[in-house]
Short mmCIF file of C-alpha atoms and ligand atoms in Angstrom, two decimals:
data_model
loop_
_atom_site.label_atom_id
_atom_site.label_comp_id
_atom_site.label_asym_id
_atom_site.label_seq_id
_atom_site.Cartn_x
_atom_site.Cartn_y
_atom_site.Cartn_z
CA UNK F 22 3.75 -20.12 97.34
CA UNK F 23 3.49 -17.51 99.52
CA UNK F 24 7.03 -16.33 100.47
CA UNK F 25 7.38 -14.22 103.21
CA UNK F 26 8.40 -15.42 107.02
CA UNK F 27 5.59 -15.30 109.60
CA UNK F 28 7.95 -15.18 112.41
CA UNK F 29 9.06 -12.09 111.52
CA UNK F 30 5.98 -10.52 111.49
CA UNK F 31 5.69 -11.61 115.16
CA UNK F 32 8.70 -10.78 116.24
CA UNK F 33 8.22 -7.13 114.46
CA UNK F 34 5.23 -7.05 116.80
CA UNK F 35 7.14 -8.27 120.08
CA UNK F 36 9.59 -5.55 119.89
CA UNK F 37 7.65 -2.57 118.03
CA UNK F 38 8.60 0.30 120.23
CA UNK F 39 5.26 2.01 120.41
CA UNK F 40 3.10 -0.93 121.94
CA UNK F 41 -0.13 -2.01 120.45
CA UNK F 42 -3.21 -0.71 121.52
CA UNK F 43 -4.89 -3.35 120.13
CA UNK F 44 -6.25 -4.46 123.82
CA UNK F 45 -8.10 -1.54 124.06
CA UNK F 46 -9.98 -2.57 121.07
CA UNK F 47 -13.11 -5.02 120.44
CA UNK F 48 -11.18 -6.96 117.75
CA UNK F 49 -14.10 -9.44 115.38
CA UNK F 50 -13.78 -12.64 115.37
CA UNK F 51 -12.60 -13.96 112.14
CA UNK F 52 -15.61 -15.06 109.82
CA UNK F 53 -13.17 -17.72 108.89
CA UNK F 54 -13.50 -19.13 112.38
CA UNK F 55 -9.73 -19.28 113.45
CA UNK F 56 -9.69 -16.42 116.37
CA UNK F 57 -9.80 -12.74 115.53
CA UNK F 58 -10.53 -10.70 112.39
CA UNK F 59 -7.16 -9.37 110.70
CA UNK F 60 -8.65 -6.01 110.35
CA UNK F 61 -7.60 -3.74 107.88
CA UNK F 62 -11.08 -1.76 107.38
CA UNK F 63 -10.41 1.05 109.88
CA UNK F 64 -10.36 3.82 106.96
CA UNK F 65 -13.87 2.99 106.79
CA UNK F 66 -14.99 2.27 110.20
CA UNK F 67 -12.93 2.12 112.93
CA UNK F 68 -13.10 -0.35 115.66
CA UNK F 69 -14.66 -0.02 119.21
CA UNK F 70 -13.34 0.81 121.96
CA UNK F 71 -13.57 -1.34 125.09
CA UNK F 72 -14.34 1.74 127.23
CA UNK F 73 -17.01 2.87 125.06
CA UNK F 74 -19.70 0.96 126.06
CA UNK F 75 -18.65 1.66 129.98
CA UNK F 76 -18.84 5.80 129.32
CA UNK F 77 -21.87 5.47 127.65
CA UNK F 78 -23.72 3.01 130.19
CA UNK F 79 -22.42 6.20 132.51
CA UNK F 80 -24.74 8.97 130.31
CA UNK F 81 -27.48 6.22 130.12
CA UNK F 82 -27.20 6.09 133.83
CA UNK F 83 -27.22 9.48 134.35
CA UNK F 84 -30.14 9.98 132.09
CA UNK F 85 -32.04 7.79 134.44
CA UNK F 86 -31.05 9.26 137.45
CA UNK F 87 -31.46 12.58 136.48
CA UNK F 88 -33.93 13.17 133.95
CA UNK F 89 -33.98 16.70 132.90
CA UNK F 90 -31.44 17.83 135.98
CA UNK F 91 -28.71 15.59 133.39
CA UNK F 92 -28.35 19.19 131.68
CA UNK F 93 -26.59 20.31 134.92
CA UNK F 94 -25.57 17.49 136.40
CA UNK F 95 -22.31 17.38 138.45
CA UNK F 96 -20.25 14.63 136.16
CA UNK F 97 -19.72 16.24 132.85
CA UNK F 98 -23.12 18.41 132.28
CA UNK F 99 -25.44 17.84 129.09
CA UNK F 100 -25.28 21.67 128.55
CA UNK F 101 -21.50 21.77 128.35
CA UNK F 102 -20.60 18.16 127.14
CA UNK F 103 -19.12 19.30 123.83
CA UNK F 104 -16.60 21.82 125.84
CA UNK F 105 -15.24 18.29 127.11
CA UNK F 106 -13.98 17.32 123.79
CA UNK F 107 -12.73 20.39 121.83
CA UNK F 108 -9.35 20.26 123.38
CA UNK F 109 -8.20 16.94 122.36
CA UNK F 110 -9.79 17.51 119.30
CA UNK F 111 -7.89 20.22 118.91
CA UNK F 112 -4.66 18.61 119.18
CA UNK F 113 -5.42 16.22 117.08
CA UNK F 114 -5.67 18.69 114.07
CA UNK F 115 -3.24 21.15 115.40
CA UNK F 116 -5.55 24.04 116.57
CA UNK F 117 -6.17 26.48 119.14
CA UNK F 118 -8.92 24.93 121.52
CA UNK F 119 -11.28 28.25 120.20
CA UNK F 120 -10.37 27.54 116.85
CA UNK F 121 -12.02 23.92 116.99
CA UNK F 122 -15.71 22.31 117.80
CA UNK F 123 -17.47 18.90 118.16
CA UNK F 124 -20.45 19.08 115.80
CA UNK F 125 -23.17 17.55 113.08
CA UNK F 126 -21.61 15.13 110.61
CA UNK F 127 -19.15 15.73 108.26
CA UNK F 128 -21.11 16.62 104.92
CA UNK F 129 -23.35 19.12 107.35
CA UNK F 130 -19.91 20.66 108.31
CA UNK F 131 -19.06 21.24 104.72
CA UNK F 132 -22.15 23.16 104.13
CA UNK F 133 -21.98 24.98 107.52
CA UNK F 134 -18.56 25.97 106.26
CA UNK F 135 -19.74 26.79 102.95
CA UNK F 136 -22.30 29.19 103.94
CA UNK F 137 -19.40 31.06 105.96
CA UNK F 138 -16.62 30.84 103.27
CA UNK F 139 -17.93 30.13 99.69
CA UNK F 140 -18.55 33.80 99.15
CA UNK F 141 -18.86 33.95 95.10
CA UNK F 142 -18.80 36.97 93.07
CA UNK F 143 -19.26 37.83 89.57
CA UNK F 144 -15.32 36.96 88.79
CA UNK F 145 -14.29 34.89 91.37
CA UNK F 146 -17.35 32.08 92.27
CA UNK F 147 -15.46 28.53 91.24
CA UNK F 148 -14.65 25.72 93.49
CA UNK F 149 -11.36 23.88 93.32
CA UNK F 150 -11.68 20.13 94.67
CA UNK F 151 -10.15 17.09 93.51
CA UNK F 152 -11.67 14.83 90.96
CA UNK F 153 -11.25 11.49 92.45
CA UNK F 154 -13.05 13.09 95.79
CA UNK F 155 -15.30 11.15 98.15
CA UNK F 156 -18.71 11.66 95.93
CA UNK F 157 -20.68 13.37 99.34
CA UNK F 158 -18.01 16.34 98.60
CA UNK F 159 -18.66 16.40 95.00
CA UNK F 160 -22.11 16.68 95.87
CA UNK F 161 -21.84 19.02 98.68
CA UNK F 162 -19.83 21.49 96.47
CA UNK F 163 -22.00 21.58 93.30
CA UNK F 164 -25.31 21.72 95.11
CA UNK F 165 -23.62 24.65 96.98
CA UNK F 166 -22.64 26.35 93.43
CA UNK F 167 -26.61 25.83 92.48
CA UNK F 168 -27.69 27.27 95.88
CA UNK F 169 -25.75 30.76 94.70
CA UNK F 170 -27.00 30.45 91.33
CA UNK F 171 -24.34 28.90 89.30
CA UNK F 172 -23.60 25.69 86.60
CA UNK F 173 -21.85 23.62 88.67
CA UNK F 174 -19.87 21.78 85.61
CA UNK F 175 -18.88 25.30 85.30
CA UNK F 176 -18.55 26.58 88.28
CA UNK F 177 -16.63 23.22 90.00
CA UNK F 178 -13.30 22.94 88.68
CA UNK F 179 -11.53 19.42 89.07
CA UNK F 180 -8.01 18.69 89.62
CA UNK F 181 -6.85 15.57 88.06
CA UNK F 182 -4.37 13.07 87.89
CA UNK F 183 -1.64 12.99 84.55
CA UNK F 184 -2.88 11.02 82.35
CA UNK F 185 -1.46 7.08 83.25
CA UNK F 186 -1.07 8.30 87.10
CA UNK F 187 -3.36 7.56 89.86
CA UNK F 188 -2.03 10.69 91.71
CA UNK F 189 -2.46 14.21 92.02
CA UNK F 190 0.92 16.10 91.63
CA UNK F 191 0.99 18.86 94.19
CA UNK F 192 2.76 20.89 90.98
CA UNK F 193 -0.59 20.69 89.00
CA UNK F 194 -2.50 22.01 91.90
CA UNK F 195 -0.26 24.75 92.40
CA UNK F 196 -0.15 25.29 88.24
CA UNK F 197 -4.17 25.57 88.27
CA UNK F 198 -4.18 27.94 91.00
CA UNK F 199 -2.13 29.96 89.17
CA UNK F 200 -4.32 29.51 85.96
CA UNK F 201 -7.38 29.87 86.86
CA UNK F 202 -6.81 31.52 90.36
CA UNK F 203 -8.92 34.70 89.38
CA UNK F 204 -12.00 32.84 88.93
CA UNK F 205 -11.65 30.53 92.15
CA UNK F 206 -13.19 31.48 95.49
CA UNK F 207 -12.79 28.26 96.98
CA UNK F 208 -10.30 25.54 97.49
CA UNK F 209 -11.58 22.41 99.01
CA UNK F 210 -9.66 19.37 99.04
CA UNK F 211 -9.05 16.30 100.72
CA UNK F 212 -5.71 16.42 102.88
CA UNK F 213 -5.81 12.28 102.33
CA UNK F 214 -7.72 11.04 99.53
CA UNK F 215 -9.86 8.27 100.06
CA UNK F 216 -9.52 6.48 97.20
CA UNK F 217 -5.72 6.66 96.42
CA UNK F 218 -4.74 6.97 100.28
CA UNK F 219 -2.71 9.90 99.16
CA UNK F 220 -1.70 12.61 101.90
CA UNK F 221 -1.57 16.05 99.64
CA UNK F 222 1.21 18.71 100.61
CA UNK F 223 -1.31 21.10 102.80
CA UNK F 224 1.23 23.56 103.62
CA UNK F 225 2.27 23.87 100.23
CA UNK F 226 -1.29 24.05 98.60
CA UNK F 227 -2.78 26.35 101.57
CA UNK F 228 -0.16 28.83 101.19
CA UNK F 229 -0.60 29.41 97.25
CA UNK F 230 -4.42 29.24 97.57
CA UNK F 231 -4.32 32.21 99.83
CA UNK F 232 -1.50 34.31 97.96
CA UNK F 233 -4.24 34.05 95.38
CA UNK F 234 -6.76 35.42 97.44
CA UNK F 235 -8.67 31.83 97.67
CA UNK F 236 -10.14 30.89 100.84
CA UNK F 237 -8.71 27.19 101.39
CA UNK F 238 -10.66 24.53 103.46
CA UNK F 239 -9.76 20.98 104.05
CA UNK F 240 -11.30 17.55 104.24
CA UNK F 241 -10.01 16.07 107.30
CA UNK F 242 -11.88 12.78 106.70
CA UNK F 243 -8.75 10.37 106.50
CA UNK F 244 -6.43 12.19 107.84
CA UNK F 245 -7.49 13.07 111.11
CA UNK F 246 -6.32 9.94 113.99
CA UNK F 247 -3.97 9.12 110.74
CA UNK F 248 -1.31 11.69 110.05
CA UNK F 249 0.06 14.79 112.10
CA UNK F 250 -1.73 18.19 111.36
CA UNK F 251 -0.96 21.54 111.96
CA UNK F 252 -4.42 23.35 110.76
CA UNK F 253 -3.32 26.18 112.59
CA UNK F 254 0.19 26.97 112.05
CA UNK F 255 -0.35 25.81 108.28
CA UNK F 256 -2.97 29.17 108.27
CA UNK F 257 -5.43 26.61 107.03
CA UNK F 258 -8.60 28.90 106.94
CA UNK F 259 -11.15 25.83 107.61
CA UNK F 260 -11.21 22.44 107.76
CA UNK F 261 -13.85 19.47 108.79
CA UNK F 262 -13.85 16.05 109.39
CA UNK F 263 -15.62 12.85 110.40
CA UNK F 264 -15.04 10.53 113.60
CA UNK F 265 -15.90 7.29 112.32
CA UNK F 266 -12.76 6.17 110.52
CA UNK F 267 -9.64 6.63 112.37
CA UNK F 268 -11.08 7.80 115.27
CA UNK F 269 -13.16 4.58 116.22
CA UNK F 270 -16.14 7.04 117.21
CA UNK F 271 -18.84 4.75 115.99
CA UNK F 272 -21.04 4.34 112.80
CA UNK F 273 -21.82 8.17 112.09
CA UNK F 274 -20.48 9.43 115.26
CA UNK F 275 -20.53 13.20 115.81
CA UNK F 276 -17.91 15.10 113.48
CA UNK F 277 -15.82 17.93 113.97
CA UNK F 278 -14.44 21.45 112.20
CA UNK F 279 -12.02 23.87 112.75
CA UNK F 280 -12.11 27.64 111.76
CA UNK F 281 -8.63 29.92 111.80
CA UNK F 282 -8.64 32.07 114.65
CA UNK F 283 -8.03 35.16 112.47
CA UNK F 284 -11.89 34.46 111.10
CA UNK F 285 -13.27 34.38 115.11
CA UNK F 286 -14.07 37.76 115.13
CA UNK F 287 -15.26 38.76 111.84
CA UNK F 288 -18.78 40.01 112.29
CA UNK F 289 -18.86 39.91 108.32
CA UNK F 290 -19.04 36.54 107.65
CA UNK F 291 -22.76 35.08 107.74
CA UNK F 292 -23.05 31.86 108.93
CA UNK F 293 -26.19 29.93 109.63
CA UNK F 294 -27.58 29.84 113.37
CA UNK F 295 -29.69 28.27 116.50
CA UNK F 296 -29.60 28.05 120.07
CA UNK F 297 -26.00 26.46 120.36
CA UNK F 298 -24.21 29.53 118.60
CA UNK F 299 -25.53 31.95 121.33
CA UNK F 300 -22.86 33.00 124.47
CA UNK F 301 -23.65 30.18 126.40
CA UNK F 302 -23.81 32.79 129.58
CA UNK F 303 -26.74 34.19 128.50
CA UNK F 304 -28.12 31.58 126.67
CA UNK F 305 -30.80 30.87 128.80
CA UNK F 306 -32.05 34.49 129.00
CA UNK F 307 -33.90 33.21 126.02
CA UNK F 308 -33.97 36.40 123.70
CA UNK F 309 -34.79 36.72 120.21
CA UNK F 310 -31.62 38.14 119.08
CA UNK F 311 -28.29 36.14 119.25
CA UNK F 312 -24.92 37.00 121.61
CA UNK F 313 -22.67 36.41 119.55
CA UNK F 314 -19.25 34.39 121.17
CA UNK F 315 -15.91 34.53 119.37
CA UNK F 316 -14.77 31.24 118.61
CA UNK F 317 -15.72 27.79 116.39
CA UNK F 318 -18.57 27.22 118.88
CA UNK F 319 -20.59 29.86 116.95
CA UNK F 320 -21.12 27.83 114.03
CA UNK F 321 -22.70 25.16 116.53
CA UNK F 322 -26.92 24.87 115.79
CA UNK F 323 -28.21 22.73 118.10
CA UNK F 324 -27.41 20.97 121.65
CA UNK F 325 -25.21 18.17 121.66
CA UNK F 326 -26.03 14.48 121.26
CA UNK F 327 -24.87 12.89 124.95
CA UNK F 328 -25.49 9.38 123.12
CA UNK F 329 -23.33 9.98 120.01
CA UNK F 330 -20.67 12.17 121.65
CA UNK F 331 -19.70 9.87 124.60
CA UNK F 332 -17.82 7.52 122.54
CA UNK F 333 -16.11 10.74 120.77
CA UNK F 334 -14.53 11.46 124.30
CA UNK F 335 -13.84 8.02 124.65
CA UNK F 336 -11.90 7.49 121.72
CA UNK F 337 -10.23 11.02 121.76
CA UNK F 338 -8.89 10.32 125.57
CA UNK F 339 -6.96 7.09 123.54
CA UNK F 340 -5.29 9.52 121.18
CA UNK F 341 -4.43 11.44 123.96
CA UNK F 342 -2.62 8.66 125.75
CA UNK F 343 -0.49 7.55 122.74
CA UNK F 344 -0.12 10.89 121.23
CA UNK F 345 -0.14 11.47 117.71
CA UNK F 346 3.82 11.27 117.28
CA UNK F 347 4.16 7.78 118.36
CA UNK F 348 1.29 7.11 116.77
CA UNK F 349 2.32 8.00 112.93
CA UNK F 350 5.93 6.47 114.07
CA UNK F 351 4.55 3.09 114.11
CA UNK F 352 2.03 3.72 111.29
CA UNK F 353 4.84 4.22 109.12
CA UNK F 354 6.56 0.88 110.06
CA UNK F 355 3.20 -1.13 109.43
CA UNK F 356 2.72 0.39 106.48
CA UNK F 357 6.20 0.01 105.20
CA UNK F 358 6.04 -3.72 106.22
CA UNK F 359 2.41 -4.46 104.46
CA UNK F 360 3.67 -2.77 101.14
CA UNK F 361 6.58 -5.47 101.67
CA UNK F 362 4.57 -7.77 102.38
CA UNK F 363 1.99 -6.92 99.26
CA UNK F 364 5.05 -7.35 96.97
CA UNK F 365 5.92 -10.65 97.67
CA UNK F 366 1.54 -11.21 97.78
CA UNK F 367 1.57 -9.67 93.97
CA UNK F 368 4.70 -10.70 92.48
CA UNK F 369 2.74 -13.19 90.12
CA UNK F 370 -0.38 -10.88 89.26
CA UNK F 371 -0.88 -7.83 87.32
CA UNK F 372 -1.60 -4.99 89.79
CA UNK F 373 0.24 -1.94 91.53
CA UNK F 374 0.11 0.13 94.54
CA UNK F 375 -1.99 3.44 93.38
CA UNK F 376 -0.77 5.20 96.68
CA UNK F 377 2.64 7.10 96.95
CA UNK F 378 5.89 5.03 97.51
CA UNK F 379 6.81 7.99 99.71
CA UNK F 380 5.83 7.46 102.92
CA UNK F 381 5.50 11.35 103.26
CA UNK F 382 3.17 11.50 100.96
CA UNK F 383 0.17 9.09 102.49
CA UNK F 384 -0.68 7.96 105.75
CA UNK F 385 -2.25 3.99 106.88
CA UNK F 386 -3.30 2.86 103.85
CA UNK F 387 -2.33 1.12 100.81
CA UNK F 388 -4.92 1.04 98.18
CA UNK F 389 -4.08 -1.95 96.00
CA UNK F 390 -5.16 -2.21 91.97
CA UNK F 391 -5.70 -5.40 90.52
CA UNK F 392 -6.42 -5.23 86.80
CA UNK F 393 -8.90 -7.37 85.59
CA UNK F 394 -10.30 -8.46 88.84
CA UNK F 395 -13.49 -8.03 90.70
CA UNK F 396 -12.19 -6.21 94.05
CA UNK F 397 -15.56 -7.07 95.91
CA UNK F 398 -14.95 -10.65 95.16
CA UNK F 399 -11.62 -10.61 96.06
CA UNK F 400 -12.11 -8.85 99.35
CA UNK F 401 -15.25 -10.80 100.31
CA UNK F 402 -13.20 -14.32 99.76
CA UNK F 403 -10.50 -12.97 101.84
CA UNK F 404 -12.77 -11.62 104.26
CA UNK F 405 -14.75 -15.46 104.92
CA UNK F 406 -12.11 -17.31 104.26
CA UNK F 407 -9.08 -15.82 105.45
CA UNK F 408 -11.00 -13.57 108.79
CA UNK F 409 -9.01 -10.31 106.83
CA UNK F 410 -11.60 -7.31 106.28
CA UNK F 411 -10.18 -5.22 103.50
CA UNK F 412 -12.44 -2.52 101.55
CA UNK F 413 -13.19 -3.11 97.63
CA UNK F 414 -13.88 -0.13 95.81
CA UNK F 415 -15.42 -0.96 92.02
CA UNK F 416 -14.36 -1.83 89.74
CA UNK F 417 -10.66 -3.20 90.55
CA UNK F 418 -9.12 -1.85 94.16
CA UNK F 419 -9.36 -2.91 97.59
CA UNK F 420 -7.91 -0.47 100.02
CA UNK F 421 -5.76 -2.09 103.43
CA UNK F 422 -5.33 0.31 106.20
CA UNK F 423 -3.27 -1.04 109.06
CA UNK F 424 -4.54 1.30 111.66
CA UNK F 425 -1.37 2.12 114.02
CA UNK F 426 -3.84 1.64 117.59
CA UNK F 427 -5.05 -1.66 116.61
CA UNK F 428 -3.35 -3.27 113.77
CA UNK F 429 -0.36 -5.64 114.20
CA UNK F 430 2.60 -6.46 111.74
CA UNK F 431 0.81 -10.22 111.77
CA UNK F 432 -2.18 -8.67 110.43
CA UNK F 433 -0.71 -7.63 107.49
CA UNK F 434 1.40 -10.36 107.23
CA UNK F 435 -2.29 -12.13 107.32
CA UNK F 436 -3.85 -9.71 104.71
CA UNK F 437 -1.10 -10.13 102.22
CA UNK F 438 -1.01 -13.65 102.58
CA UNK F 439 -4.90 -13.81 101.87
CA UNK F 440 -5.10 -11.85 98.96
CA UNK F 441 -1.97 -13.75 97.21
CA UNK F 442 -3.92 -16.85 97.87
CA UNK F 443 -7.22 -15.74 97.32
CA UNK F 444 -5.47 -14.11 93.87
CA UNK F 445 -3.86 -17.67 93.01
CA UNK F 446 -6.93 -20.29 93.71
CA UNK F 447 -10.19 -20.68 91.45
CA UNK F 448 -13.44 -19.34 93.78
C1 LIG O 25 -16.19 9.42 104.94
C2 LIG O 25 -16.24 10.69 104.19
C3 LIG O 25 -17.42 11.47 104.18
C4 LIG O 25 -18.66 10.99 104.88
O1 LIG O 25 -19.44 12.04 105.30
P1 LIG O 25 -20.60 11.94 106.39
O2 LIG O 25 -21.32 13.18 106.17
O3 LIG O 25 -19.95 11.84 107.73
O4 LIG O 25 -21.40 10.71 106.11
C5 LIG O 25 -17.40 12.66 103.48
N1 LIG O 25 -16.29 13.08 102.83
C6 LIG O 25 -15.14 12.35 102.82
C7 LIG O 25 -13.93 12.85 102.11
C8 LIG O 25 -15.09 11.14 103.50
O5 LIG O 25 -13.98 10.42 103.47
#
């Protein structure tokens, strides 16, 4: 039996002091056909907005009232649209508004960064990452190592769990640095892994990187919308991220990076260009030879995608509203009640939490292990016949993510209540 008290999952919910925003929200019905989708799945893609379709009808609209006159039209110009969003992006990450741009997709961010700040030489040319890292980074970083030359079994170095942890201790990070620190130029890392759901010490691991002369960028992926960042005051020198997962953005919506403002003005560092890097006052003077401008907007290419930003702004306004304080407040009570609540759901089985007990050390999501099972089974049956969407990742976990905007305590009371019984019946 499944032993843990409904009611007080709903009456966790009726007196939570940071309201849900789950009414903003298109919540899924249930596959399961009784009312809405317990949905758990917002590490992977986040839900949409109800105001997203409205703003972009609005672009549509002005796209077919203006035609090419949209570029300077009065409501929120085409040429300037991205300007629109860097500020709340910025506080979202912690950054100066110059420090921060709107731009590409993640992985294209990487390399964009890369070409500015993987600078190898004959001593120093290795790149630090994790080893349980999303596989598009893995890839990113060792075709980036061939592109200058290099092995990249030799030239990417992997940090790894202990041996029987799940884990990276922010102690073995710090011991490689100091190691191997001669040889590394580059320290890229995610600040939550996606796998494990752990949130790594930034502060910590940014400072030591650069006291070894490292340049240290970060993988914003699951932690930006998720946990409270300070990119700029932690002297972070880079850092990119995606818009899809926490930020409810849409299905490959348009990503985002940060530079450190001490790296604005240094003429040195080459970075790739078009159009969209030029001063944007002389832009249109249409010369051969580029203006350069002194913030992130100089590693912009191309002009912005109206379509795929407008439900960036959309989603970015809803941060704004809630703030990312409150926010991580009452992430940190669902969480705290779902790993309750996945106790009780696993007391019979043979599994364990991979992510950190501390709550410090991860943000919304509890990534659960279940030896000997098949987690895409697992997470399909409780998806179809339970209306909870989970995320299996071979061969044996299934993530849960109680996303603070949208997700309720009753939704994880629903998600732990599915997998104990999807766990303890034949199917
Ligand atoms: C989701 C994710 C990506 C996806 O990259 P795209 O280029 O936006 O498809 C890359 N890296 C990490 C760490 C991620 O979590």
């Amino acid at each position: 039996m499944f032993d843990l008290n409904e009611a007080e999952a709903l009456y966790l919910d009726e007196t939570d002091p940071v309201a849900s925003n789950r009414s903003k929200f298109l919540i899924p019905p249930a596959p399961s056909g009784d009312g809405e989708a317990a949905y758990l799945a917002g590490n992977s893609l986040g839900l949409q907005p109800r105001r997203t379709r409205i703003d972009l009808e609005a672009e549509l609209d002005d796209w077919a009232t203006y035609g090419v006159g949209g570029h300077t039209k009065p409501r929120k110009p085409w040429v300037s649209y991205h300007e629109g969003l860097r500020d709340p992006a910025a506080r979202l990450v912690g950054a100066l508004p110059a420090e921060t741009v709107v731009m590409n997709t993640l992985t294209v961010n990487l390399h964009l960064m890369m070409v500015s700040f993987y600078k190898p030489t004959a001593e120093r040319y290795r790149i630090l990452i994790e080893d349980g890292t999303f596989p598009s980074d893995s890839y990113a970083v060792r075709s980036q190592a061939e592109f200058h030359g290099y092995d990249p079994d030799d030239a990417v170095l992997r940090v790894k769990p202990r041996e029987g942890e799940a884990v990276v201790r922010t102690e073995d990070v710090l011991d490689l640095i100091e190691r191997e620190g001669d040889s590394i130029a580059l320290i890229m890392l995610g600040a939550v892994n996606y796998y494990t759901g752990e949130l790594m010490d930034i502060p910590t691991i940014t400072a030591a990187g650069r006291a070894a002369g490292i340049v240290v960028g970060w993988d914003l992926a699951h932690a930006v919308g998720n946990v409270e960042l300070r990119m700029h005051d932690w002297n972070v020198d880079w850092a990119a991220w995606c818009s899809y997962k926490y930020l409810n953005s849409g299905p490959g919506a348009v990503a985002g990076a940060f530079v450190h403002q001490r790296h604005l003005a240094d003429a040195s560092l080459v970075k790739f260009s078009g159009w969209w890097s030029t001063n944007a006052a002389t832009r249109f003077e249409m010369k051969p030879e580029l203006d350069p401008v002194h913030t992130a907007d100089a590693w912009q290419l191309s002009n912005p995608p109206i379509m795929a930003m407008a439900p960036v702004e959309t989603s970015l306004k809803i941060f704004d509203e809630v703030g990312m304080p409150a926010l991580r407040q009452r992430s940190l009570r669902l969480t705290g009640y779902l790993e309750k609540a996945l106790g009780v759901a696993l007391a019979d089985v043979p599994a364990r939490v991979i992510t950190p007990q501390d709550a410090e050390r991860r943000g919304a999501q509890l990534s659960v292990q279940i030896i000997g099972a098949d987690a895409e089974h697992v997470s399909t049956r409780m998806r179809d016949e339970y209306g909870v969407f989970t995320d299996a990742r071979q061969p044996d976990v299934i993530r849960f993510a109680p996303a603070p905007l949208y997700c309720t305590f009753h939704d994880c009371w629903r998600a732990a209540r599915a997998l104990h019984e999807v766990l303890n019946s034949a199917g």
